Short mmCIF file of N, CA, C and O in Angstrom, two decimals:
data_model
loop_
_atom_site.label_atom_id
_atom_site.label_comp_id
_atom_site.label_asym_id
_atom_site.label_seq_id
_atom_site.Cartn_x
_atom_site.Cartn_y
_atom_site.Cartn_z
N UNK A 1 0.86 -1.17 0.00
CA UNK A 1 0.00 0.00 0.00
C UNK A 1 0.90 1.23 0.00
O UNK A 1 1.94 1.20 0.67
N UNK A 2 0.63 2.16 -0.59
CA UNK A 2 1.28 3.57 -0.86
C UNK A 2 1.04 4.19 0.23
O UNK A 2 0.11 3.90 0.99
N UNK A 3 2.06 5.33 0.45
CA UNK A 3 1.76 5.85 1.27
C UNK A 3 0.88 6.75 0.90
O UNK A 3 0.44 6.94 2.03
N UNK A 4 0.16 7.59 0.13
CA UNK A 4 -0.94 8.35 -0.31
C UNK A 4 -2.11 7.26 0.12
O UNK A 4 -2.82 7.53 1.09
N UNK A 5 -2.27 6.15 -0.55
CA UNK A 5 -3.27 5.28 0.01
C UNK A 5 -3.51 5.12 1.84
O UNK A 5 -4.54 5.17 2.52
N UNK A 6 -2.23 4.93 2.18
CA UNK A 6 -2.20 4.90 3.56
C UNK A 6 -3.37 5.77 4.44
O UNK A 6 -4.39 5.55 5.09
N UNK A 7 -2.16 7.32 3.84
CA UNK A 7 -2.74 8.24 4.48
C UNK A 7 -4.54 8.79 4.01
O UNK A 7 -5.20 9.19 4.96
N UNK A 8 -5.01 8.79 3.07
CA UNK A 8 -6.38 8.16 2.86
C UNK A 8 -7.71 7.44 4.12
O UNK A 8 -8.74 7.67 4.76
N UNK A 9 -6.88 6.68 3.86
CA UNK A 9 -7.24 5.03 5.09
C UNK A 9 -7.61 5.97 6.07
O UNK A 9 -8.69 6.24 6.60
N UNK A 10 -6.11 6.55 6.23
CA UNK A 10 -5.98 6.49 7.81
C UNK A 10 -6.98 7.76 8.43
O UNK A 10 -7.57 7.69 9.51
N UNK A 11 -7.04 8.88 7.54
CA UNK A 11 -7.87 10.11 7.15
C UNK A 11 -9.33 9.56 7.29
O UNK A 11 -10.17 10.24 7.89
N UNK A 12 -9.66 8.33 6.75
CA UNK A 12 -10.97 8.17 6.76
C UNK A 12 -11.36 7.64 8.40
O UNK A 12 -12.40 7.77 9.05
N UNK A 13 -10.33 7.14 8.65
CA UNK A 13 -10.81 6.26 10.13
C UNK A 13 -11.09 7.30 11.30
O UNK A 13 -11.97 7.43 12.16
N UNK A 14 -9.80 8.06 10.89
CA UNK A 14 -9.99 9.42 11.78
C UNK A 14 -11.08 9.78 11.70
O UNK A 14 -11.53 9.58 12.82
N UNK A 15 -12.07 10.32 10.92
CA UNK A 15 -13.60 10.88 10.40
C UNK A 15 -14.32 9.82 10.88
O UNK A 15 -14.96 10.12 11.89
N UNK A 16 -14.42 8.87 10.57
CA UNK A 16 -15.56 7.46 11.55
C UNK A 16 -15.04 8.01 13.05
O UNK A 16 -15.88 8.77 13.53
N UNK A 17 -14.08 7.85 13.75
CA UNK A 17 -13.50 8.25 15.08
C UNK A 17 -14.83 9.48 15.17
O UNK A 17 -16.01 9.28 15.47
N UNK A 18 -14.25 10.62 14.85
CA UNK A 18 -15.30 11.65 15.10
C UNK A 18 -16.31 11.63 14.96
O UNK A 18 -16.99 11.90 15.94
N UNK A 19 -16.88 11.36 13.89
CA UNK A 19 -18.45 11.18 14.14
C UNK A 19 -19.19 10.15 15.06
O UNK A 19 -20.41 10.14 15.26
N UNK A 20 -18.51 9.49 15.44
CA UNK A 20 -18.65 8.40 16.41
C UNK A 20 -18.74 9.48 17.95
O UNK A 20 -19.67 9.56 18.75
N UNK A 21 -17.71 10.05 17.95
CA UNK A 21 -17.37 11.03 18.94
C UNK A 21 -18.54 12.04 19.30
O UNK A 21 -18.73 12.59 20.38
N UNK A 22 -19.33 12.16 18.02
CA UNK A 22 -20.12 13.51 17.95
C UNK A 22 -21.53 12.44 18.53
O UNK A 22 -22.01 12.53 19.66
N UNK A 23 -22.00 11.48 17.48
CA UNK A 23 -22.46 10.82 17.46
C UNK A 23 -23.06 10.23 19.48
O UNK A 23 -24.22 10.08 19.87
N UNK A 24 -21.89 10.07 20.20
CA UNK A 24 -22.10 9.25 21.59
C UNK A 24 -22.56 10.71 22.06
O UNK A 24 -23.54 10.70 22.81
N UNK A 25 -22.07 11.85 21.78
CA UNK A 25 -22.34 12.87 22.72
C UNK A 25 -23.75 13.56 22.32
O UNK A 25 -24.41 14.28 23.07
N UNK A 26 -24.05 13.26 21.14
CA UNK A 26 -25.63 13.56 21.01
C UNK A 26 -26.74 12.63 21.31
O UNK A 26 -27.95 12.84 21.36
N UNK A 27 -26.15 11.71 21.46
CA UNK A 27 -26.94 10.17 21.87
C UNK A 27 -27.06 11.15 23.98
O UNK A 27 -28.15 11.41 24.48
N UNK A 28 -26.19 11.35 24.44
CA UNK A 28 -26.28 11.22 25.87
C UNK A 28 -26.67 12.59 26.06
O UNK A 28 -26.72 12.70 27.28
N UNK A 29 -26.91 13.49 25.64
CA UNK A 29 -27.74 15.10 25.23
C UNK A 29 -29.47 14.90 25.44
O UNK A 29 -30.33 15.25 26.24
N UNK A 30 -29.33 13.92 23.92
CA UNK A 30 -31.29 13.48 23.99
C UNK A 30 -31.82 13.12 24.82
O UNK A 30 -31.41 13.29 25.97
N UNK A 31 -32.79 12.58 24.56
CA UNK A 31 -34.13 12.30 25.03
C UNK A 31 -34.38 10.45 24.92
O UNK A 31 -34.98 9.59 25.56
N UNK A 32 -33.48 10.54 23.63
CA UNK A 32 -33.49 8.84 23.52
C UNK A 32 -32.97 8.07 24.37
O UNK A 32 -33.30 6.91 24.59
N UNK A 33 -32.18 8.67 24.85
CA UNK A 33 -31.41 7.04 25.59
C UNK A 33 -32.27 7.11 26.96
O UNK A 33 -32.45 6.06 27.59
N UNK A 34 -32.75 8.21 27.37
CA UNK A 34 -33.43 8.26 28.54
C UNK A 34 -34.30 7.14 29.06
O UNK A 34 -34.33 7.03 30.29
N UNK A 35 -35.04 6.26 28.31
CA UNK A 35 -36.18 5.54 28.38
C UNK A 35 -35.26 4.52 28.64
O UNK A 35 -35.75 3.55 29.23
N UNK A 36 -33.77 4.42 28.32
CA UNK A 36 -33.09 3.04 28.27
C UNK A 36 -32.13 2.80 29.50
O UNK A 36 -31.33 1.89 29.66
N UNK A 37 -32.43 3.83 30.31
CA UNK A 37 -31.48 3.94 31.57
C UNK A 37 -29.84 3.63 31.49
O UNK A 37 -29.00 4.32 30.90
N UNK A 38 -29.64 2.48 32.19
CA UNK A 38 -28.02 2.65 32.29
C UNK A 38 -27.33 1.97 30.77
O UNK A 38 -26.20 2.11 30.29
N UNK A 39 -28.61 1.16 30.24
CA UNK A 39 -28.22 0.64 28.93
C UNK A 39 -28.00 1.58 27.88
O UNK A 39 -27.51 1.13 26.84
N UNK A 40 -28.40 3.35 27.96
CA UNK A 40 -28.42 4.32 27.20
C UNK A 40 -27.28 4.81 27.37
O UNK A 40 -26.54 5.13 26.45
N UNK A 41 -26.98 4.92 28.65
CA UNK A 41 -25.66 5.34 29.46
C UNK A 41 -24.16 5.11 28.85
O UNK A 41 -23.16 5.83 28.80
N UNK A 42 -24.57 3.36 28.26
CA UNK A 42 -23.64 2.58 27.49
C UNK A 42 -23.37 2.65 26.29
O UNK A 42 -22.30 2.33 25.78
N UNK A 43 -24.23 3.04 25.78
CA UNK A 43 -24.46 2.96 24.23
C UNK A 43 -23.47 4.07 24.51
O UNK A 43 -22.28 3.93 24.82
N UNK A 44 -23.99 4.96 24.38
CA UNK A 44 -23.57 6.98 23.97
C UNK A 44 -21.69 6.62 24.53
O UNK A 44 -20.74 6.67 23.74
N UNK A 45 -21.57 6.34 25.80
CA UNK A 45 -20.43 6.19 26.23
C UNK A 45 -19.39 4.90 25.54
O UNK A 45 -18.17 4.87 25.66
N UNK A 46 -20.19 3.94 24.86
CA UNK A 46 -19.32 3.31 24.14
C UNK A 46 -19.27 3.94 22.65
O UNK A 46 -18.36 3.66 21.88
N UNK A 47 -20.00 4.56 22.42
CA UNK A 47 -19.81 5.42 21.14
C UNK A 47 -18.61 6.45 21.36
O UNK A 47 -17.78 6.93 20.59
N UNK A 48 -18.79 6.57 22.52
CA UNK A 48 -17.61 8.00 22.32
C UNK A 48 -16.04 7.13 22.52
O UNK A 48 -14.97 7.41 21.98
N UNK A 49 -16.28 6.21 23.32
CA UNK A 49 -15.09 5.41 23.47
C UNK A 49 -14.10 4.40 22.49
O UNK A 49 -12.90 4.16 22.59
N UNK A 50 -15.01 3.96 21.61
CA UNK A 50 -14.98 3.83 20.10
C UNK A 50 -14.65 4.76 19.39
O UNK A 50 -13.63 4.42 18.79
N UNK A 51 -15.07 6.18 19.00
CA UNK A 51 -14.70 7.12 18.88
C UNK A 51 -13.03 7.67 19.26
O UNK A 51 -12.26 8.19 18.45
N UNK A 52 -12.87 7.50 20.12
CA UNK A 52 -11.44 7.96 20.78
C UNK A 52 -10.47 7.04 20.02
O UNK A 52 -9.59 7.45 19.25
N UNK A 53 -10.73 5.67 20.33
CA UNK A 53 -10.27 4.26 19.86
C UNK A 53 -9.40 4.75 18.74
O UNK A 53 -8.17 4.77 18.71
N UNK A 54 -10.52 5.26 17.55
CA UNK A 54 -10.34 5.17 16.10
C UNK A 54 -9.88 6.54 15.46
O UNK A 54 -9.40 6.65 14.33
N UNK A 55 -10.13 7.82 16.56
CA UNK A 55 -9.52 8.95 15.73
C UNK A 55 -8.14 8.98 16.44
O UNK A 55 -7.34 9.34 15.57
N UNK A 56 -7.35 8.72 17.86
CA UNK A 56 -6.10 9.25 18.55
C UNK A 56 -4.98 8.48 17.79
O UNK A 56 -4.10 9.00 17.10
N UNK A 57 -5.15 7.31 18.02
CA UNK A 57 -3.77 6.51 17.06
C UNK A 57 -3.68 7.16 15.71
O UNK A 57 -2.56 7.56 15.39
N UNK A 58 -4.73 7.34 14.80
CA UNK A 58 -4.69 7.72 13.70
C UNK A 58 -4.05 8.91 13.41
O UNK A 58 -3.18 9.03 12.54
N UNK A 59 -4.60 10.10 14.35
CA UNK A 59 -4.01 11.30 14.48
C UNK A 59 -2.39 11.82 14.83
O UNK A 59 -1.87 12.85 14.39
N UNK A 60 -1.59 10.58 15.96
CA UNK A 60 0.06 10.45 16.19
C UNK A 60 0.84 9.98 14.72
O UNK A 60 1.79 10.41 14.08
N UNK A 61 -0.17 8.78 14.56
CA UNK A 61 0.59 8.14 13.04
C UNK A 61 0.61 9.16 12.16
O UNK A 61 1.73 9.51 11.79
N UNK A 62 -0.61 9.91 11.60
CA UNK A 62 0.13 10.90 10.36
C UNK A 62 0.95 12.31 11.05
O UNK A 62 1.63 13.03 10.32
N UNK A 63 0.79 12.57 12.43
CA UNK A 63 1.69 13.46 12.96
C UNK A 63 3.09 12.97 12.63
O UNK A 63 3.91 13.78 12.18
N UNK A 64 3.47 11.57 12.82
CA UNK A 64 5.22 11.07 12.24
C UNK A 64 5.40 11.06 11.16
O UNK A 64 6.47 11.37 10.63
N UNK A 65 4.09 10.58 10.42
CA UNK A 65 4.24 10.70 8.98
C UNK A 65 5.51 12.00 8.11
O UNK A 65 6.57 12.08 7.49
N UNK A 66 4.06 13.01 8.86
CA UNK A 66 4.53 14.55 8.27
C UNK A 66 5.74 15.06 8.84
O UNK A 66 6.48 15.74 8.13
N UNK A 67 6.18 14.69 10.68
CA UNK A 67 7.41 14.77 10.78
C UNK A 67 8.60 14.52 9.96
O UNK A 67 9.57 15.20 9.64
N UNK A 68 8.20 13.37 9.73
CA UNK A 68 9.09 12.10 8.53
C UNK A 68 9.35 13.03 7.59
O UNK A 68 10.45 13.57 7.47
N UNK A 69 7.96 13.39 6.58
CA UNK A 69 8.45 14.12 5.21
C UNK A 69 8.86 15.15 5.09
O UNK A 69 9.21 15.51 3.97
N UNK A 70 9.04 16.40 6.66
CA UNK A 70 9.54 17.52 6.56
C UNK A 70 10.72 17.22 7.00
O UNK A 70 11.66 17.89 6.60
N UNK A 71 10.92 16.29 7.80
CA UNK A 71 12.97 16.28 7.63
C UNK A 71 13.34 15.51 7.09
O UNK A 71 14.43 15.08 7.47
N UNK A 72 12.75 14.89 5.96
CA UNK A 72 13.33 14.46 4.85
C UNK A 72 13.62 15.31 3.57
O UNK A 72 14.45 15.10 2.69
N UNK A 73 12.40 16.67 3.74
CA UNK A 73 12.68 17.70 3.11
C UNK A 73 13.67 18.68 3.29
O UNK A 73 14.42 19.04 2.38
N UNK A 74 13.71 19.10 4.41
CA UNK A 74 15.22 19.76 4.95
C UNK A 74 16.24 18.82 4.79
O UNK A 74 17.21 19.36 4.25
N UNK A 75 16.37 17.94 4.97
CA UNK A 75 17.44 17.34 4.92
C UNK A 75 18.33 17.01 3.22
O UNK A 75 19.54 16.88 3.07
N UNK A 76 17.36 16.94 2.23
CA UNK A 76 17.08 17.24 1.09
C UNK A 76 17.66 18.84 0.45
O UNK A 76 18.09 19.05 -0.68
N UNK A 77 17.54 19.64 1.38
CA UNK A 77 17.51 20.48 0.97
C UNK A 77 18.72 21.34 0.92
O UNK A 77 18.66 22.45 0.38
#
């Protein structure tokens, strides 16, 4: 896999991460989970935890990435 493909991937997982993120915290806002007590509690909070899961790793990895290609550019240079 390329690294353009990579970073793609990895761009997209980040975006599932967040909306997942947005997603648990509007779940535990409403009205819906209310009727479901501590099982609502779970949902929203495993949404956001899932969420975290899938955007933080993603976010360090292309942080080295871009480290990587700017001192490979200076160094280049």
């Amino acid at each position: 896999m390329s690294d353009e493909m990579l970073i793609r991937v990895l761009k997209g997982v980040m975006l599932v991460g967040i909306c997942l993120i947005v997603l648990g915290v509007y779940l535990h806002n409403s009205d819906h989970m209310e009727p479901l007590g501590v099982k609502g509690i779970l949902v929203s909070a495993g949404c956001v935890a899932l969420g975290m899961i899938l955007s933080l790793p993603t976010k360090m990895y292309l942080t080295f990435m871009l480290m990587k290609r700017e001192s490979e550019r200076s160094s280049s240079s």
